[in-house]
CSV table of C-alpha atoms and ligand atoms in Angstrom, one decimal:
chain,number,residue,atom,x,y,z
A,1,UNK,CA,-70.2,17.4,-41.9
A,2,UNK,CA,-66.9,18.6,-39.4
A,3,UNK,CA,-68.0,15.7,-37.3
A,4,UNK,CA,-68.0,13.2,-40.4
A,5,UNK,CA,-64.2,14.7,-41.6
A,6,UNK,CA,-63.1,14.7,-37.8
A,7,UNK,CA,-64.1,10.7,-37.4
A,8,UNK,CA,-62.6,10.3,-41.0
A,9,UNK,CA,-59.0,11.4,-39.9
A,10,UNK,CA,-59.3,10.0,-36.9
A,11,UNK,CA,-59.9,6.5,-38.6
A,12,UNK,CA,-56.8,7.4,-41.4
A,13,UNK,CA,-54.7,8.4,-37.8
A,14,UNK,CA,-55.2,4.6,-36.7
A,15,UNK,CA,-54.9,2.8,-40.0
A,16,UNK,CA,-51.2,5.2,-40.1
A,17,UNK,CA,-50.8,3.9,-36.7
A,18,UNK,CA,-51.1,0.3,-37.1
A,19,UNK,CA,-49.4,0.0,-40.0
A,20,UNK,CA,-46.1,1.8,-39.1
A,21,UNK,CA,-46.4,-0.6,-35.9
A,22,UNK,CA,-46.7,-3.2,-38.5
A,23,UNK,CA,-43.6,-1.9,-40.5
A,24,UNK,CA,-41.7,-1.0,-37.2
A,25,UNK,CA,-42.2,-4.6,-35.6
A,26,UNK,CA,-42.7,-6.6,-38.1
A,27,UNK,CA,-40.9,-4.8,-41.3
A,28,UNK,CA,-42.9,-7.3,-43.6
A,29,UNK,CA,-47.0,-6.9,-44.2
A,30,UNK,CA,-48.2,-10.1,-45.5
A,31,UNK,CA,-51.8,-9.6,-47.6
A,32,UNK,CA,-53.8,-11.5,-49.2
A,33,UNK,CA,-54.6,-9.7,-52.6
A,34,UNK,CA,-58.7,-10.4,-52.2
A,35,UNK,CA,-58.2,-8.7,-48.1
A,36,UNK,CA,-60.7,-6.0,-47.5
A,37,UNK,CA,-59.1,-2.7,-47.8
A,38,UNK,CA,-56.1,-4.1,-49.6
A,39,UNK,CA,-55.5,-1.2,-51.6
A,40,UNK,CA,-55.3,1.4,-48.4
A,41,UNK,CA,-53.5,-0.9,-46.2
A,42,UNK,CA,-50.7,-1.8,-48.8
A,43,UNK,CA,-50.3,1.8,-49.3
A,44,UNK,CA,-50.0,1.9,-46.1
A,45,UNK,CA,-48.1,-0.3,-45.4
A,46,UNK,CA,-45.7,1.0,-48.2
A,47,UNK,CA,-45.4,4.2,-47.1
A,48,UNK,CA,-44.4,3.4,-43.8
A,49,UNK,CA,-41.2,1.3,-45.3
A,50,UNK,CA,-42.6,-2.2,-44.0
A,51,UNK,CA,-42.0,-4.6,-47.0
A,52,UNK,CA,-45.1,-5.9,-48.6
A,53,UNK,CA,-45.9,-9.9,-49.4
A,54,UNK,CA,-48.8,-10.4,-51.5
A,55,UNK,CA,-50.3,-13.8,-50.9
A,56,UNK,CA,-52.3,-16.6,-52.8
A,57,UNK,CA,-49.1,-16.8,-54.7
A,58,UNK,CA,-49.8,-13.6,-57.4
A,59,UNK,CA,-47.4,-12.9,-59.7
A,60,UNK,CA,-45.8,-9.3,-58.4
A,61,UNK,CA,-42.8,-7.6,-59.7
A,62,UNK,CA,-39.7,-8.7,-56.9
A,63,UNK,CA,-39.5,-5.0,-56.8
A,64,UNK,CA,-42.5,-4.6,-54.8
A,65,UNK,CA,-41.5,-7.4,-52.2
A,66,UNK,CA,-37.7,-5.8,-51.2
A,67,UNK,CA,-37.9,-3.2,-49.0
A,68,UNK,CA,-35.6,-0.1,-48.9
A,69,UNK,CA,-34.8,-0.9,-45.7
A,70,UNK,CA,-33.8,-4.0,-45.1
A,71,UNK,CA,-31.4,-3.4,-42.3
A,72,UNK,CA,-34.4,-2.6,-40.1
A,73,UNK,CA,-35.0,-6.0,-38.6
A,74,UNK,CA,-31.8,-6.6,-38.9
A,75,UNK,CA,-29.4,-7.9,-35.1
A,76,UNK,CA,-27.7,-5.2,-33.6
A,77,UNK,CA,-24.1,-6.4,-33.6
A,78,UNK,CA,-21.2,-6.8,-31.8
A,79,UNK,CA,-17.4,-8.1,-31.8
A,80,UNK,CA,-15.9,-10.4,-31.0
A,81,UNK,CA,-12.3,-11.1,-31.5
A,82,UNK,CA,-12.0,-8.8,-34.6
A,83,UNK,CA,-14.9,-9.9,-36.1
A,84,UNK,CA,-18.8,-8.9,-36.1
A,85,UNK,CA,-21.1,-10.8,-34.9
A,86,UNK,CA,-24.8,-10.4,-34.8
A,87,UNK,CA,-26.5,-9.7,-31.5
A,88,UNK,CA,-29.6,-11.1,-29.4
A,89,UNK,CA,-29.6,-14.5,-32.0
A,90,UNK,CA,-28.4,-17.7,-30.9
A,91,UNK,CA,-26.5,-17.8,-34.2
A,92,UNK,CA,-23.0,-18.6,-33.3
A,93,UNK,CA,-21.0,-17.3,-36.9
A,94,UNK,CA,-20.0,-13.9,-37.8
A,95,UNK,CA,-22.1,-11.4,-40.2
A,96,UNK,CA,-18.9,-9.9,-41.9
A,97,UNK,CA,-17.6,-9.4,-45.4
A,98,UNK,CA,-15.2,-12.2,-44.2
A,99,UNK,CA,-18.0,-14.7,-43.2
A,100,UNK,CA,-20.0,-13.7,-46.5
A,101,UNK,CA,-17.2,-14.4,-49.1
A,102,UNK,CA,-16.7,-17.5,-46.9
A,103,UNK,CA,-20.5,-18.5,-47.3
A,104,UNK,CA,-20.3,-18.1,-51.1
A,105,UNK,CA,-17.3,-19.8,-51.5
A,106,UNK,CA,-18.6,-23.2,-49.6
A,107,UNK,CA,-21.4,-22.4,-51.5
A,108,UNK,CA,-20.3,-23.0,-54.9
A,109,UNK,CA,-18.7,-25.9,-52.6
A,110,UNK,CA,-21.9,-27.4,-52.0
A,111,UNK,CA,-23.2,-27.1,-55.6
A,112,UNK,CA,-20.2,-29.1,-56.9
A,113,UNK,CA,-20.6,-31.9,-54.5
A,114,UNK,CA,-24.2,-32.3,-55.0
A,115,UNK,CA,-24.1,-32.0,-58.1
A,116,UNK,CA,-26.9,-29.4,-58.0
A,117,UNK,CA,-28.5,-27.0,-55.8
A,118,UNK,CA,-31.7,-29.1,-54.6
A,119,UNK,CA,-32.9,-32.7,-54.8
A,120,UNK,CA,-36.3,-32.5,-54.0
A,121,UNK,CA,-38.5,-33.1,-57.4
A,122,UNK,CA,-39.9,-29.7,-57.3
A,123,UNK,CA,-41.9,-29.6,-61.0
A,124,UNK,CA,-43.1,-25.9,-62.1
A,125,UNK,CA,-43.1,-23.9,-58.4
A,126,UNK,CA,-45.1,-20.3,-58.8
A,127,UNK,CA,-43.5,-19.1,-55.4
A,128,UNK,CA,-40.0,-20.8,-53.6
A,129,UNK,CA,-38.9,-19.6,-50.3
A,130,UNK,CA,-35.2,-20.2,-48.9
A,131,UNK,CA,-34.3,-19.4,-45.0
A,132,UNK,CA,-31.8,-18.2,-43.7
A,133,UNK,CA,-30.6,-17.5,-47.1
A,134,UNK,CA,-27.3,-16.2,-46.2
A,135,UNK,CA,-25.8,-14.4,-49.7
A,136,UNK,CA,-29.0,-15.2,-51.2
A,137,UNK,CA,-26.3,-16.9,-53.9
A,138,UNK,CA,-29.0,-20.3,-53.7
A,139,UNK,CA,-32.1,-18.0,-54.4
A,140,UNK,CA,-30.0,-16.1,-56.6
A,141,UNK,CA,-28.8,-19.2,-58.7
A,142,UNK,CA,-32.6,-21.0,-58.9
A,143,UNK,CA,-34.4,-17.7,-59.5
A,144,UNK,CA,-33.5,-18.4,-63.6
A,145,UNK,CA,-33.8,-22.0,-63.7
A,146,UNK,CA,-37.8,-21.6,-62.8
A,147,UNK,CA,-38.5,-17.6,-64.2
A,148,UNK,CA,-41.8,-17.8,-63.7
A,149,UNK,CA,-42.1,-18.4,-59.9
A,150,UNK,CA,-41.3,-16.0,-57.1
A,151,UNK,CA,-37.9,-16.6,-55.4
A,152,UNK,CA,-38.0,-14.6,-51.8
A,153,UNK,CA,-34.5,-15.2,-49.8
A,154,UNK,CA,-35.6,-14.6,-46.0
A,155,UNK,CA,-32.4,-14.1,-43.5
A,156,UNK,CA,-32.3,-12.4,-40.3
A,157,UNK,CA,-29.4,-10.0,-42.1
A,158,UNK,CA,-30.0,-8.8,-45.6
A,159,UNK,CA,-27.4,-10.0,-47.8
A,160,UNK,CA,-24.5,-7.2,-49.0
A,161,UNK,CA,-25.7,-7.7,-52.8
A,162,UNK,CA,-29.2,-7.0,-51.9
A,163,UNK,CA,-28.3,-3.9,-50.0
A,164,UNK,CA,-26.1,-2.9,-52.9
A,165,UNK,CA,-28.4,-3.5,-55.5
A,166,UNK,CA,-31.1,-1.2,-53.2
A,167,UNK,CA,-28.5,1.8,-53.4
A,168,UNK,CA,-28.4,1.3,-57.3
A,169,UNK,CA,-25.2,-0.6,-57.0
A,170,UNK,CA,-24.0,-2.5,-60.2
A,171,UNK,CA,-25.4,-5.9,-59.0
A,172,UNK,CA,-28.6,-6.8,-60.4
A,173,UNK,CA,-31.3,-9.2,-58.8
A,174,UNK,CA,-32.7,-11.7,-61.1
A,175,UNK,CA,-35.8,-9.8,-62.0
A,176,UNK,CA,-38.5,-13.1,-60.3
A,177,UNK,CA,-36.1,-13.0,-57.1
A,178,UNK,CA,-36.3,-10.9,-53.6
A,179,UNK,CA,-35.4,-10.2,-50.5
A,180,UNK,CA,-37.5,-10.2,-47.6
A,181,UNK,CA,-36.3,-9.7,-43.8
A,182,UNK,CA,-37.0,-12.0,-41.1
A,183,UNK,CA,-36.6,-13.9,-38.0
A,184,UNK,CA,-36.8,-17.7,-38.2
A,185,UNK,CA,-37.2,-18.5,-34.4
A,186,UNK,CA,-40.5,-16.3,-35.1
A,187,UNK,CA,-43.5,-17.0,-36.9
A,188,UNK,CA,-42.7,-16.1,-41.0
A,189,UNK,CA,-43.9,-13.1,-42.1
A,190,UNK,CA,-45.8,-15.4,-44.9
A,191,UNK,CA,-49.5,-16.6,-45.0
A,192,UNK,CA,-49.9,-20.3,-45.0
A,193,UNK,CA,-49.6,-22.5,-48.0
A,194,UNK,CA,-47.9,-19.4,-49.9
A,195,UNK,CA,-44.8,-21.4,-51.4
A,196,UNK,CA,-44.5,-24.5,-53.6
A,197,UNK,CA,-41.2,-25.3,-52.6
A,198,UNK,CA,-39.7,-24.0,-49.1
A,199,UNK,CA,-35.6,-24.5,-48.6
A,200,UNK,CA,-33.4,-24.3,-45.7
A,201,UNK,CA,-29.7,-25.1,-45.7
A,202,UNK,CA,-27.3,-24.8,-43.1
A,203,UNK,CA,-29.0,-23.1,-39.6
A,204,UNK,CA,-27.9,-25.9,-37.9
A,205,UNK,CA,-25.8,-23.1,-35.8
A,206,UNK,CA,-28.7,-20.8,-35.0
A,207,UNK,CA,-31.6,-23.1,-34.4
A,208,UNK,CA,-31.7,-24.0,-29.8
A,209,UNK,CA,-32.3,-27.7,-29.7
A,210,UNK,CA,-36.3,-27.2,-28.3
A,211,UNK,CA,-37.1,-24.6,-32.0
A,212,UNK,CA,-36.4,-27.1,-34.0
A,213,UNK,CA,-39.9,-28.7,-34.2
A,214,UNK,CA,-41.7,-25.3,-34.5
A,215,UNK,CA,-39.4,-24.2,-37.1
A,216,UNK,CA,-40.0,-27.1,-39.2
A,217,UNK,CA,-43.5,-26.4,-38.5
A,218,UNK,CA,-43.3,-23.3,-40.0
A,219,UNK,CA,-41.9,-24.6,-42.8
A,220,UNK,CA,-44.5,-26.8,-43.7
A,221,UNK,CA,-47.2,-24.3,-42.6
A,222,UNK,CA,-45.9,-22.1,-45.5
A,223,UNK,CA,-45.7,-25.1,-48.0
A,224,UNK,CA,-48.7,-25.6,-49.8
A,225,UNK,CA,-50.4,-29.0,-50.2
A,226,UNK,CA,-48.4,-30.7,-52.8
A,227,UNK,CA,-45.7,-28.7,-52.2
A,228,UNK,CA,-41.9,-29.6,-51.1
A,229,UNK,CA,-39.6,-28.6,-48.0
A,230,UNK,CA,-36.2,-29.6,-47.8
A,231,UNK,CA,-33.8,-29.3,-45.6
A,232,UNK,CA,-29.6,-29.9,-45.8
A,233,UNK,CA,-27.9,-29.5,-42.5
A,234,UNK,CA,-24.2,-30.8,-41.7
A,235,UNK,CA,-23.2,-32.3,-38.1
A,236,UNK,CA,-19.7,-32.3,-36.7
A,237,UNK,CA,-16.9,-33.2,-38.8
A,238,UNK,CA,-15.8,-36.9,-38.6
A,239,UNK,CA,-12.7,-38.9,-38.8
A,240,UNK,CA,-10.3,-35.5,-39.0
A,241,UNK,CA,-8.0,-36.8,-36.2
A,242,UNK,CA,-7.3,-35.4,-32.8
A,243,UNK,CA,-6.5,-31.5,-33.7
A,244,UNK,CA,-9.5,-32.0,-35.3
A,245,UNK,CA,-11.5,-33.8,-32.7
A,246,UNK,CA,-10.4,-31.1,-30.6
A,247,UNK,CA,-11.7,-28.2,-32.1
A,248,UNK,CA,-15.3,-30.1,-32.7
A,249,UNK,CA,-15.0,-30.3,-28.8
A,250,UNK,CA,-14.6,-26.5,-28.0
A,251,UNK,CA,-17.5,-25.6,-30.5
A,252,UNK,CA,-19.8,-28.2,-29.1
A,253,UNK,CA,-19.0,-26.4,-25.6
A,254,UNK,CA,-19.7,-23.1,-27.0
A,255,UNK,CA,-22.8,-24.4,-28.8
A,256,UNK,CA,-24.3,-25.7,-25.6
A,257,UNK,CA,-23.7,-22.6,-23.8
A,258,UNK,CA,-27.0,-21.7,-26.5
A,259,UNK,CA,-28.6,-24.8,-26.1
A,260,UNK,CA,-27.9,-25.5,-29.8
A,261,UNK,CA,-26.9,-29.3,-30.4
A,262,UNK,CA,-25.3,-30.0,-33.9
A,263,UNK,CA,-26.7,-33.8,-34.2
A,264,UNK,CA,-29.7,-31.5,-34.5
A,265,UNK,CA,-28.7,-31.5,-38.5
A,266,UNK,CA,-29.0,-35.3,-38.4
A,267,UNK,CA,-32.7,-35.3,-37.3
A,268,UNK,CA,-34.7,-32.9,-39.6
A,269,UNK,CA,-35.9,-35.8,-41.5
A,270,UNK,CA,-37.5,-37.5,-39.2
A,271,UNK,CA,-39.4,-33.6,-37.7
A,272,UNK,CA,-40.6,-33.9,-41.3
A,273,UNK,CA,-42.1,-37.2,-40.6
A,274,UNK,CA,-43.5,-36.6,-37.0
A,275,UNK,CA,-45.5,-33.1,-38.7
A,276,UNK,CA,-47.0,-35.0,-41.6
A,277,UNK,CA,-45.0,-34.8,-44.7
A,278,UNK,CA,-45.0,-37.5,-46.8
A,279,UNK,CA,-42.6,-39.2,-49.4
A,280,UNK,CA,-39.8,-38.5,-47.3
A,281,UNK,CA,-36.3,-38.9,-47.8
A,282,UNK,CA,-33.3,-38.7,-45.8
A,283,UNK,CA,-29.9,-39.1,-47.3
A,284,UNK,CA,-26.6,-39.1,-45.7
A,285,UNK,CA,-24.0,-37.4,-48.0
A,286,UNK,CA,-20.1,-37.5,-46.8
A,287,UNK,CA,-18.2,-34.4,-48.1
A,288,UNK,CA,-14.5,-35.0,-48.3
A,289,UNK,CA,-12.5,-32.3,-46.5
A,290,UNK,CA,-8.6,-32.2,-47.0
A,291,UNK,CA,-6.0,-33.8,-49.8
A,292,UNK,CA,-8.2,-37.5,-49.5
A,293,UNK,CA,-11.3,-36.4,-51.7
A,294,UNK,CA,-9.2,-34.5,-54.6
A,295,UNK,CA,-10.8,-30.8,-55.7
A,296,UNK,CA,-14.0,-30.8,-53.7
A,297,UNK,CA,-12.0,-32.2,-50.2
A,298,UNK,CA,-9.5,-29.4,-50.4
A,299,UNK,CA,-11.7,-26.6,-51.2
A,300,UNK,CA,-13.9,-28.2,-48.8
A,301,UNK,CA,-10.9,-28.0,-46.6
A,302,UNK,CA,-10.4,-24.4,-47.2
A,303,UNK,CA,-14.1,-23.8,-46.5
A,304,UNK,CA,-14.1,-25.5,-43.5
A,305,UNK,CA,-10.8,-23.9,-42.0
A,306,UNK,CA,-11.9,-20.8,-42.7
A,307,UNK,CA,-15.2,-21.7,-40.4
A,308,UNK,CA,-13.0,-22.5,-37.7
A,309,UNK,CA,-11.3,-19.6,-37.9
A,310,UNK,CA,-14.9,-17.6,-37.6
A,311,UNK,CA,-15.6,-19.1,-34.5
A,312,UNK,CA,-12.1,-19.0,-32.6
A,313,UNK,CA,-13.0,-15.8,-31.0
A,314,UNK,CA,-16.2,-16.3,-29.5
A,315,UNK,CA,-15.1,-20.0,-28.0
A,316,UNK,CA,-12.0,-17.9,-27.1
A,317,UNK,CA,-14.2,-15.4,-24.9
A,318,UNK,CA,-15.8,-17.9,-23.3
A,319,UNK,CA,-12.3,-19.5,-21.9
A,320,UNK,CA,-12.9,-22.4,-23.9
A,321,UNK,CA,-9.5,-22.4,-25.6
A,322,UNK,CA,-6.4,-19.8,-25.6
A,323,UNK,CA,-5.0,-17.7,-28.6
A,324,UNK,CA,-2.2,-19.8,-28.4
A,325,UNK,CA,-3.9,-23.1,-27.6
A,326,UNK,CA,-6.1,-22.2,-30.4
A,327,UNK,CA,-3.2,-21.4,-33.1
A,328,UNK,CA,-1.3,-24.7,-32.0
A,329,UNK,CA,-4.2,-27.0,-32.4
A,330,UNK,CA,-5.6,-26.0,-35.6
A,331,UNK,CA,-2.2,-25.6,-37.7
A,332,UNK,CA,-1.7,-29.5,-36.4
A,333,UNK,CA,-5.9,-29.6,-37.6
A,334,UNK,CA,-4.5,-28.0,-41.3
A,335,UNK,CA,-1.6,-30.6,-41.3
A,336,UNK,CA,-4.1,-33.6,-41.2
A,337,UNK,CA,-6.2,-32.1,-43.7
A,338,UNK,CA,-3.1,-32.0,-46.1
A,339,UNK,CA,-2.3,-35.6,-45.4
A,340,UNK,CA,-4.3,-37.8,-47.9
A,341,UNK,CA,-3.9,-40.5,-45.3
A,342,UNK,CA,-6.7,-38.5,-43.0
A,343,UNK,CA,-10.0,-39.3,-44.6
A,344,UNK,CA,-11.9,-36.5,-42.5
A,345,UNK,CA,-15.2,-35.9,-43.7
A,346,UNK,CA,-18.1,-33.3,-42.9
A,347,UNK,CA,-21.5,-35.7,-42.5
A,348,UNK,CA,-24.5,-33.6,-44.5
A,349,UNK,CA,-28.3,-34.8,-44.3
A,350,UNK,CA,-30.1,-34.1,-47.2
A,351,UNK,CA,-33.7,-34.3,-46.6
A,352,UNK,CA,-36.9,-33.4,-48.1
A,353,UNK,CA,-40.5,-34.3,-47.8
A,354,UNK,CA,-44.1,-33.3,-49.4
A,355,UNK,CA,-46.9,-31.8,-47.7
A,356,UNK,CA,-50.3,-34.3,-48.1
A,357,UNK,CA,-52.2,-32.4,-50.8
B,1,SAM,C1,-24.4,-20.8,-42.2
B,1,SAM,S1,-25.4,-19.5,-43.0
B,1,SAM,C2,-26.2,-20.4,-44.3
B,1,SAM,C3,-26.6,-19.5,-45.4
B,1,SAM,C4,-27.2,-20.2,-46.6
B,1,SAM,N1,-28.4,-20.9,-46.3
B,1,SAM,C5,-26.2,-21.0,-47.3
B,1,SAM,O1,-26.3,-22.3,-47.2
B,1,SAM,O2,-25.3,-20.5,-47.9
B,1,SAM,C6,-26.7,-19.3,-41.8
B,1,SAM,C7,-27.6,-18.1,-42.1
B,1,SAM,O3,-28.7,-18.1,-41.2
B,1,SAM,C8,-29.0,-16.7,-40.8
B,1,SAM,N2,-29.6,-16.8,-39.5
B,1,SAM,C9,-29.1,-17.1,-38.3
B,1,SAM,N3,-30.1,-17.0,-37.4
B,1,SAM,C10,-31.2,-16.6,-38.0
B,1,SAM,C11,-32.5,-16.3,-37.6
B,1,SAM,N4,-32.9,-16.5,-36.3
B,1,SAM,N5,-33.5,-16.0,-38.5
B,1,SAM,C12,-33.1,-15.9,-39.8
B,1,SAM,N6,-31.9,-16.1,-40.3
B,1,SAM,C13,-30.9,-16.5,-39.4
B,1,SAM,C14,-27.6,-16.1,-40.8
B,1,SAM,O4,-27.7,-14.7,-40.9
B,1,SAM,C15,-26.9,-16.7,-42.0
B,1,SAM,O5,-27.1,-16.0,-43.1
């Protein structure tokens, strides 16, 4: 009897054991609802503050997918001309209050010039995933247009109004939508074929040249058949001029230091195509940026400044360009973007694809 209630906490030690390794490393227990032992281990896994993804696409309250602590896989940071920056990611921008009101802002940016928020013909999703989802303003905004499906945002940083909303602040989630934590350039904490429609826009300045084909993998991997994955990615601004020109020279420099290669946003199409997706389509869409292309070119503008401005300190610390160099070259960069004679544009690829059913 002793014997049997030793063995019985010594089993309950491990199963405590592996699942605050689970939570520790991973933050994010993925489960599939008819697992063995579900019950224990998502108590488990619970208790020890990993988040918990129930799988085979159940409906579960977003409540039970957001852990209260999100930080915890969150990069350590730290900055760099003024500004914070994350730490041990190839990701190039800032992770500041500056950099999110920037995000939103080119967000609403996007929306307006593509007339929408997605293109792929996504027909009644249970489950949609975006990475790297930044604000988690795109999750955010589809989470009512489909209120039946579950809307996860995955970034490597949990967004301020998800960490707000865990502290009881005044912003409130859309009831189908959550936050989970995670690390792209790893495996997703998801189970295959979990999501009808998977979206990622805009890590064309975190993703090394050589990830790129095992993050679109993973992409598809968590797409189920039938499902959709699209992608919209930007490559260097065009036509801008020489102050212009210049600039897109000092971040290439920087970028390469990473082994990150911004004509990488050009080619996620044709990944799609090489893993298997079918009906695939690539689109090239010109954004305006400056006084040529009316509203959208000089908010676009603004956006797009602003950016620059972002990444002026790390190109600075790596003797790229000077303070003063720097200031010089982009007010002549703001001038041309004023001039409706300079018909600069930022190059996006829309592209999206289905996975064979
Ligand atoms: C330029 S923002 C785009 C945000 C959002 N997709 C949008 O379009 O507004 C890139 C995002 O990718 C995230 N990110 C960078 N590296 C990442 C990684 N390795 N894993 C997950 N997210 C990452 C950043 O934290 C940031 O939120």
């Amino acid at each position: 009897m002793r014997q049997g209630f030793g063995l019985g906490l010594v089993a309950l030690g491990i199963l405590l054991g592996v699942a605050s390794l689970l939570a520790y490393t991973v933050g994010t227990v993925a489960l599939r609802q008819d697992a063995p032992y579900f019950g224990v281990v998502a108590v488990l896994a619970l208790a020890s503050g990993a988040t918990l993804w129930v799988i085979n696409r159940q409906q579960v309250k977003s409540s039970q997918l957001s852990s209260g602590e999100n930080g915890r896989i969150a990069a350590m940071t730290r900055t760099v001309g003024g500004r914070t920056h994350a730490r041990g990611i190839p990701y190039v921008l800032p992770r500041d209050l500056e950099e999110m009101n920037r995000l939103d802002f080119q967000h609403y940016v996007l929306r307006q010039a593509f007339k929408g928020n997605f293109v792929a013909p996504v027909e009644n999703p249970a489950a949609i995933l975006d990475v790297g989802t930044g604000t988690g303003r795109w999750a955010r905004e589809v989470a009512p247009l489909f209120p039946k499906a579950n809307v996860i945002g995955l970034d490597i940083n949990p967004p301020p109004v998800d960490q707000k909303a865990e502290a009881g602040g005044e912003e409130q989630r859309p009831p189908n939508y959550a936050f989970v934590p995670g690390n792209v350039l790893d495996k997703l904490p998801f189970a295959d074929a979990t999501f009808d429609f998977v979206h990622m826009r805009l890590l064309v300045l975190a993703l090394p040249h050589d990830r790129w084909p095992f993050v679109v993998n993973e992409l598809i991997r968590v797409t189920r058949p039938g499902g959709w994955v699209e992608s919209v990615e930007v490559v260097e601004d065009q036509q801008g001029g020489p102050a212009v020109d210049r600039i897109m020279g000092w971040v290439a420099a920087m970028l390469q230091r990473r082994n990150i290669d911004i004509a990488d946003g050009s080619r996620v199409g044709g990944l799609m195509q090489a893993q298997g997706l079918v009906n695939v389509s690539i689109r090239r869409v010109d954004v305006p940026i400056g006084a040529h292309g009316g509203r959208v070119g000089r908010l676009m503008a603004a956006d797009i400044l602003n950016g620059m401005q972002a990444l002026r300190g790390p190109m600075e610390a790596l003797g790229l360009t000077t303070s003063a160099e720097f200031d010089r070259v982009y007010a002549e960069a703001q001038r041309a973007m004023e001039s409706p004679r300079v018909r600069c544009v930022a190059p996006f690829y829309i592209a999206y694809g289905q996975r064979p059913g």
